[in-house]
PDB file of C-alpha atoms in Angstrom:
ATOM      1  CA  UNK Q   1     -42.471 -44.149 -81.269  1.00  0.00           C
ATOM      2  CA  UNK Q   2     -39.578 -43.795 -83.817  1.00  0.00           C
ATOM      3  CA  UNK Q   3     -37.667 -40.242 -83.834  1.00  0.00           C
ATOM      4  CA  UNK Q   4     -35.419 -39.196 -86.562  1.00  0.00           C
ATOM      5  CA  UNK Q   5     -32.854 -36.441 -86.017  1.00  0.00           C
ATOM      6  CA  UNK Q   6     -31.002 -34.741 -88.572  1.00  0.00           C
ATOM      7  CA  UNK Q   7     -28.851 -31.749 -88.500  1.00  0.00           C
ATOM      8  CA  UNK Q   8     -26.812 -29.933 -91.034  1.00  0.00           C
ATOM      9  CA  UNK Q   9     -24.757 -26.559 -90.967  1.00  0.00           C
ATOM     10  CA  UNK Q  10     -26.160 -23.942 -93.821  1.00  0.00           C
ATOM     11  CA  UNK Q  11     -23.965 -21.079 -94.798  1.00  0.00           C
ATOM     12  CA  UNK Q  12     -27.180 -18.487 -94.688  1.00  0.00           C
ATOM     13  CA  UNK Q  13     -28.570 -16.489 -92.274  1.00  0.00           C
ATOM     14  CA  UNK Q  14     -31.009 -17.954 -89.823  1.00  0.00           C
ATOM     15  CA  UNK Q  15     -34.485 -15.902 -91.590  1.00  0.00           C
ATOM     16  CA  UNK Q  16     -33.109 -16.672 -95.230  1.00  0.00           C
ATOM     17  CA  UNK Q  17     -33.121 -20.633 -94.187  1.00  0.00           C
ATOM     18  CA  UNK Q  18     -36.373 -20.698 -92.300  1.00  0.00           C
ATOM     19  CA  UNK Q  19     -37.989 -19.118 -95.415  1.00  0.00           C
ATOM     20  CA  UNK Q  20     -36.477 -21.740 -97.809  1.00  0.00           C
ATOM     21  CA  UNK Q  21     -37.158 -24.551 -95.770  1.00  0.00           C
ATOM     22  CA  UNK Q  22     -40.892 -23.432 -95.426  1.00  0.00           C
ATOM     23  CA  UNK Q  23     -41.070 -22.560 -99.000  1.00  0.00           C
ATOM     24  CA  UNK Q  24     -43.942 -24.627-101.026  1.00  0.00           C
ATOM     25  CA  UNK Q  25     -42.461 -23.618-104.162  1.00  0.00           C
ATOM     26  CA  UNK Q  26     -38.814 -24.894-103.707  1.00  0.00           C
ATOM     27  CA  UNK Q  27     -39.646 -28.238-101.896  1.00  0.00           C
ATOM     28  CA  UNK Q  28     -40.071 -30.338-104.700  1.00  0.00           C
ATOM     29  CA  UNK Q  29     -36.212 -29.736-105.408  1.00  0.00           C
ATOM     30  CA  UNK Q  30     -35.114 -30.530-102.297  1.00  0.00           C
ATOM     31  CA  UNK Q  31     -36.609 -34.202-102.507  1.00  0.00           C
ATOM     32  CA  UNK Q  32     -36.414 -34.795-106.418  1.00  0.00           C
ATOM     33  CA  UNK Q  33     -36.289 -38.186-105.876  1.00  0.00           C
ATOM     34  CA  UNK Q  34     -40.142 -38.126-104.948  1.00  0.00           C
ATOM     35  CA  UNK Q  35     -41.525 -36.289-107.224  1.00  0.00           C
ATOM     36  CA  UNK Q  36     -43.389 -34.503-104.663  1.00  0.00           C
ATOM     37  CA  UNK Q  37     -45.764 -31.963-105.902  1.00  0.00           C
ATOM     38  CA  UNK Q  38     -48.195 -29.846-103.647  1.00  0.00           C
ATOM     39  CA  UNK Q  39     -51.612 -30.657-104.993  1.00  0.00           C
ATOM     40  CA  UNK Q  40     -53.906 -28.682-101.768  1.00  0.00           C
ATOM     41  CA  UNK Q  41     -54.131 -26.354 -99.649  1.00  0.00           C
ATOM     42  CA  UNK Q  42     -50.888 -23.713 -99.258  1.00  0.00           C
ATOM     43  CA  UNK Q  43     -49.360 -24.928-103.613  1.00  0.00           C
ATOM     44  CA  UNK Q  44     -46.860 -21.921-103.554  1.00  0.00           C
ATOM     45  CA  UNK Q  45     -44.626 -19.811-101.612  1.00  0.00           C
ATOM     46  CA  UNK Q  46     -44.420 -19.505 -97.906  1.00  0.00           C
ATOM     47  CA  UNK Q  47     -46.724 -21.635 -95.749  1.00  0.00           C
ATOM     48  CA  UNK Q  48     -47.840 -20.060 -92.342  1.00  0.00           C
ATOM     49  CA  UNK Q  49     -48.947 -21.554 -88.997  1.00  0.00           C
ATOM     50  CA  UNK Q  50     -52.600 -23.068 -88.754  1.00  0.00           C
ATOM     51  CA  UNK Q  51     -52.427 -23.446 -93.169  1.00  0.00           C
ATOM     52  CA  UNK Q  52     -52.117 -26.947 -94.624  1.00  0.00           C
ATOM     53  CA  UNK Q  53     -50.441 -28.226 -97.820  1.00  0.00           C
ATOM     54  CA  UNK Q  54     -51.331 -31.703 -99.551  1.00  0.00           C
ATOM     55  CA  UNK Q  55     -48.003 -33.508-101.316  1.00  0.00           C
ATOM     56  CA  UNK Q  56     -48.534 -36.119-103.852  1.00  0.00           C
ATOM     57  CA  UNK Q  57     -45.098 -38.251-103.594  1.00  0.00           C
ATOM     58  CA  UNK Q  58     -43.966 -41.759-104.655  1.00  0.00           C
ATOM     59  CA  UNK Q  59     -42.357 -43.509-101.827  1.00  0.00           C
ATOM     60  CA  UNK Q  60     -41.365 -46.958-101.411  1.00  0.00           C
ATOM     61  CA  UNK Q  61     -42.834 -47.400-105.454  1.00  0.00           C
ATOM     62  CA  UNK Q  62     -46.534 -46.102-104.770  1.00  0.00           C
ATOM     63  CA  UNK Q  63     -47.897 -42.990-104.890  1.00  0.00           C
ATOM     64  CA  UNK Q  64     -49.344 -41.388-101.722  1.00  0.00           C
ATOM     65  CA  UNK Q  65     -50.843 -38.330-100.335  1.00  0.00           C
ATOM     66  CA  UNK Q  66     -49.869 -36.603 -97.141  1.00  0.00           C
ATOM     67  CA  UNK Q  67     -51.730 -33.792 -95.576  1.00  0.00           C
ATOM     68  CA  UNK Q  68     -50.045 -31.653 -93.138  1.00  0.00           C
ATOM     69  CA  UNK Q  69     -50.954 -28.760 -91.069  1.00  0.00           C
ATOM     70  CA  UNK Q  70     -48.209 -26.470 -89.811  1.00  0.00           C
ATOM     71  CA  UNK Q  71     -49.176 -26.309 -85.692  1.00  0.00           C
ATOM     72  CA  UNK Q  72     -46.761 -24.000 -84.736  1.00  0.00           C
ATOM     73  CA  UNK Q  73     -44.358 -21.116 -85.628  1.00  0.00           C
ATOM     74  CA  UNK Q  74     -41.570 -19.252 -84.228  1.00  0.00           C
ATOM     75  CA  UNK Q  75     -40.051 -17.453 -86.686  1.00  0.00           C
ATOM     76  CA  UNK Q  76     -37.314 -17.977 -87.331  1.00  0.00           C
ATOM     77  CA  UNK Q  77     -36.207 -20.344 -85.171  1.00  0.00           C
ATOM     78  CA  UNK Q  78     -38.958 -23.104 -85.362  1.00  0.00           C
ATOM     79  CA  UNK Q  79     -41.811 -24.535 -86.837  1.00  0.00           C
ATOM     80  CA  UNK Q  80     -43.784 -27.826 -86.617  1.00  0.00           C
ATOM     81  CA  UNK Q  81     -45.983 -29.584 -88.649  1.00  0.00           C
ATOM     82  CA  UNK Q  82     -48.265 -32.820 -88.046  1.00  0.00           C
ATOM     83  CA  UNK Q  83     -49.877 -34.990 -90.706  1.00  0.00           C
ATOM     84  CA  UNK Q  84     -53.609 -34.852 -90.564  1.00  0.00           C
ATOM     85  CA  UNK Q  85     -54.093 -37.478 -93.400  1.00  0.00           C
ATOM     86  CA  UNK Q  86     -51.559 -39.738 -94.589  1.00  0.00           C
ATOM     87  CA  UNK Q  87     -50.236 -43.709 -94.907  1.00  0.00           C
ATOM     88  CA  UNK Q  88     -48.736 -43.331 -90.916  1.00  0.00           C
ATOM     89  CA  UNK Q  89     -50.622 -43.315 -87.784  1.00  0.00           C
ATOM     90  CA  UNK Q  90     -49.157 -40.451 -86.866  1.00  0.00           C
ATOM     91  CA  UNK Q  91     -46.501 -38.188 -88.053  1.00  0.00           C
ATOM     92  CA  UNK Q  92     -44.955 -34.628 -85.941  1.00  0.00           C
ATOM     93  CA  UNK Q  93     -41.867 -32.900 -87.941  1.00  0.00           C
ATOM     94  CA  UNK Q  94     -40.308 -30.312 -85.927  1.00  0.00           C
ATOM     95  CA  UNK Q  95     -37.866 -27.879 -87.959  1.00  0.00           C
ATOM     96  CA  UNK Q  96     -35.295 -25.876 -85.759  1.00  0.00           C
ATOM     97  CA  UNK Q  97     -33.021 -23.180 -86.681  1.00  0.00           C
ATOM     98  CA  UNK Q  98     -30.172 -22.104 -85.186  1.00  0.00           C
ATOM     99  CA  UNK Q  99     -27.698 -18.933 -85.571  1.00  0.00           C
ATOM    100  CA  UNK Q 100     -24.052 -20.483 -85.550  1.00  0.00           C
ATOM    101  CA  UNK Q 101     -20.930 -18.978 -87.182  1.00  0.00           C
ATOM    102  CA  UNK Q 102     -22.739 -16.778 -89.016  1.00  0.00           C
ATOM    103  CA  UNK Q 103     -25.082 -19.345 -90.741  1.00  0.00           C
ATOM    104  CA  UNK Q 104     -27.455 -21.780 -89.369  1.00  0.00           C
ATOM    105  CA  UNK Q 105     -27.600 -25.092 -87.946  1.00  0.00           C
ATOM    106  CA  UNK Q 106     -30.604 -26.853 -89.192  1.00  0.00           C
ATOM    107  CA  UNK Q 107     -32.300 -29.496 -87.806  1.00  0.00           C
ATOM    108  CA  UNK Q 108     -35.285 -31.855 -88.033  1.00  0.00           C
ATOM    109  CA  UNK Q 109     -36.636 -33.970 -85.819  1.00  0.00           C
ATOM    110  CA  UNK Q 110     -39.250 -36.733 -86.881  1.00  0.00           C
ATOM    111  CA  UNK Q 111     -41.511 -38.672 -84.979  1.00  0.00           C
ATOM    112  CA  UNK Q 112     -43.713 -41.211 -86.802  1.00  0.00           C
ATOM    113  CA  UNK Q 113     -45.888 -44.105 -86.139  1.00  0.00           C
ATOM    114  CA  UNK Q 114     -46.790 -46.938 -88.927  1.00  0.00           C
ATOM    115  CA  UNK Q 115     -50.262 -47.951 -88.888  1.00  0.00           C
ATOM    116  CA  UNK Q 116     -51.194 -52.054 -88.280  1.00  0.00           C
ATOM    117  CA  UNK Q 117     -50.082 -52.284 -84.570  1.00  0.00           C
ATOM    118  CA  UNK Q 118     -47.289 -55.119 -83.807  1.00  0.00           C
ATOM    119  CA  UNK Q 119     -46.464 -55.546 -87.475  1.00  0.00           C
ATOM    120  CA  UNK Q 120     -46.265 -51.729 -87.981  1.00  0.00           C
ATOM    121  CA  UNK Q 121     -43.539 -51.779 -85.326  1.00  0.00           C
ATOM    122  CA  UNK Q 122     -41.435 -54.286 -86.538  1.00  0.00           C
ATOM    123  CA  UNK Q 123     -41.644 -52.716 -89.809  1.00  0.00           C
ATOM    124  CA  UNK Q 124     -40.729 -49.449 -88.388  1.00  0.00           C
ATOM    125  CA  UNK Q 125     -37.448 -51.051 -86.918  1.00  0.00           C
ATOM    126  CA  UNK Q 126     -36.468 -53.084 -89.851  1.00  0.00           C
ATOM    127  CA  UNK Q 127     -36.750 -50.664 -92.381  1.00  0.00           C
ATOM    128  CA  UNK Q 128     -38.526 -47.265 -92.143  1.00  0.00           C
ATOM    129  CA  UNK Q 129     -36.742 -45.753 -89.603  1.00  0.00           C
ATOM    130  CA  UNK Q 130     -33.703 -46.009 -91.831  1.00  0.00           C
ATOM    131  CA  UNK Q 131     -35.921 -44.977 -94.991  1.00  0.00           C
ATOM    132  CA  UNK Q 132     -36.606 -41.804 -93.244  1.00  0.00           C
ATOM    133  CA  UNK Q 133     -33.496 -41.070 -91.986  1.00  0.00           C
ATOM    134  CA  UNK Q 134     -32.339 -41.175 -95.482  1.00  0.00           C
ATOM    135  CA  UNK Q 135     -35.020 -39.177 -96.814  1.00  0.00           C
ATOM    136  CA  UNK Q 136     -34.226 -36.313 -94.487  1.00  0.00           C
ATOM    137  CA  UNK Q 137     -30.499 -36.503 -95.002  1.00  0.00           C
ATOM    138  CA  UNK Q 138     -30.997 -36.277 -98.673  1.00  0.00           C
ATOM    139  CA  UNK Q 139     -33.762 -33.616 -98.063  1.00  0.00           C
ATOM    140  CA  UNK Q 140     -31.410 -31.894 -95.941  1.00  0.00           C
ATOM    141  CA  UNK Q 141     -28.364 -31.612 -98.248  1.00  0.00           C
ATOM    142  CA  UNK Q 142     -30.208 -30.604-101.052  1.00  0.00           C
ATOM    143  CA  UNK Q 143     -31.861 -27.547 -99.105  1.00  0.00           C
ATOM    144  CA  UNK Q 144     -28.194 -26.755 -98.240  1.00  0.00           C
ATOM    145  CA  UNK Q 145     -27.423 -26.456-101.898  1.00  0.00           C
ATOM    146  CA  UNK Q 146     -30.246 -24.522-102.687  1.00  0.00           C
ATOM    147  CA  UNK Q 147     -30.454 -21.962-100.020  1.00  0.00           C
ATOM    148  CA  UNK Q 148     -26.690 -21.409-100.368  1.00  0.00           C
ATOM    149  CA  UNK Q 149     -26.806 -20.878-103.771  1.00  0.00           C
ATOM    150  CA  UNK Q 150     -30.135 -18.946-103.868  1.00  0.00           C
ATOM    151  CA  UNK Q 151     -28.330 -16.795-101.068  1.00  0.00           C
ATOM    152  CA  UNK Q 152     -25.077 -16.265-103.135  1.00  0.00           C
ATOM    153  CA  UNK Q 153     -27.303 -15.374-106.755  1.00  0.00           C
ATOM    154  CA  UNK Q 154     -30.156 -13.207-105.005  1.00  0.00           C
ATOM    155  CA  UNK Q 155     -29.677 -12.569-101.255  1.00  0.00           C
ATOM    156  CA  UNK Q 156     -33.595 -13.706-100.861  1.00  0.00           C
ATOM    157  CA  UNK Q 157     -35.137 -17.159-101.464  1.00  0.00           C
ATOM    158  CA  UNK Q 158     -37.685 -17.180-104.665  1.00  0.00           C
ATOM    159  CA  UNK Q 159     -41.362 -17.458-103.856  1.00  0.00           C
TER     160      UNK Q 159
END
């Protein structure tokens, strides 16, 4: 199973960073190139443990939906979501937050498996792992910009 790990330091307190990362309303701004939008489950505000969100987005030129459930939450240090429905055979996304130098180290760990057995494993190696890495890097950089801007302007995340 491929694993992608991306970390970025964000100059905001850990609680603020934790809330920005689970804010459904702000999420589309973190991945504008995919035109993601919440279409079912929690569609705005802060998602909580046990809740689901269904995203509609364009990936690899195809409109797709993915439903994820928050299966674990330890505020403000960690939350984990797992795909319940979508294009992957399986997908688990671990979101970690660590206080560091008066800011937050935010780390994303994404474990995924494509469908279609051996063909899917080849696709993972040749293409999908790099695509998912680039997706998470872009998302992290955008979340950093959003979080630092929101914190400097308001001191709290817009919900």
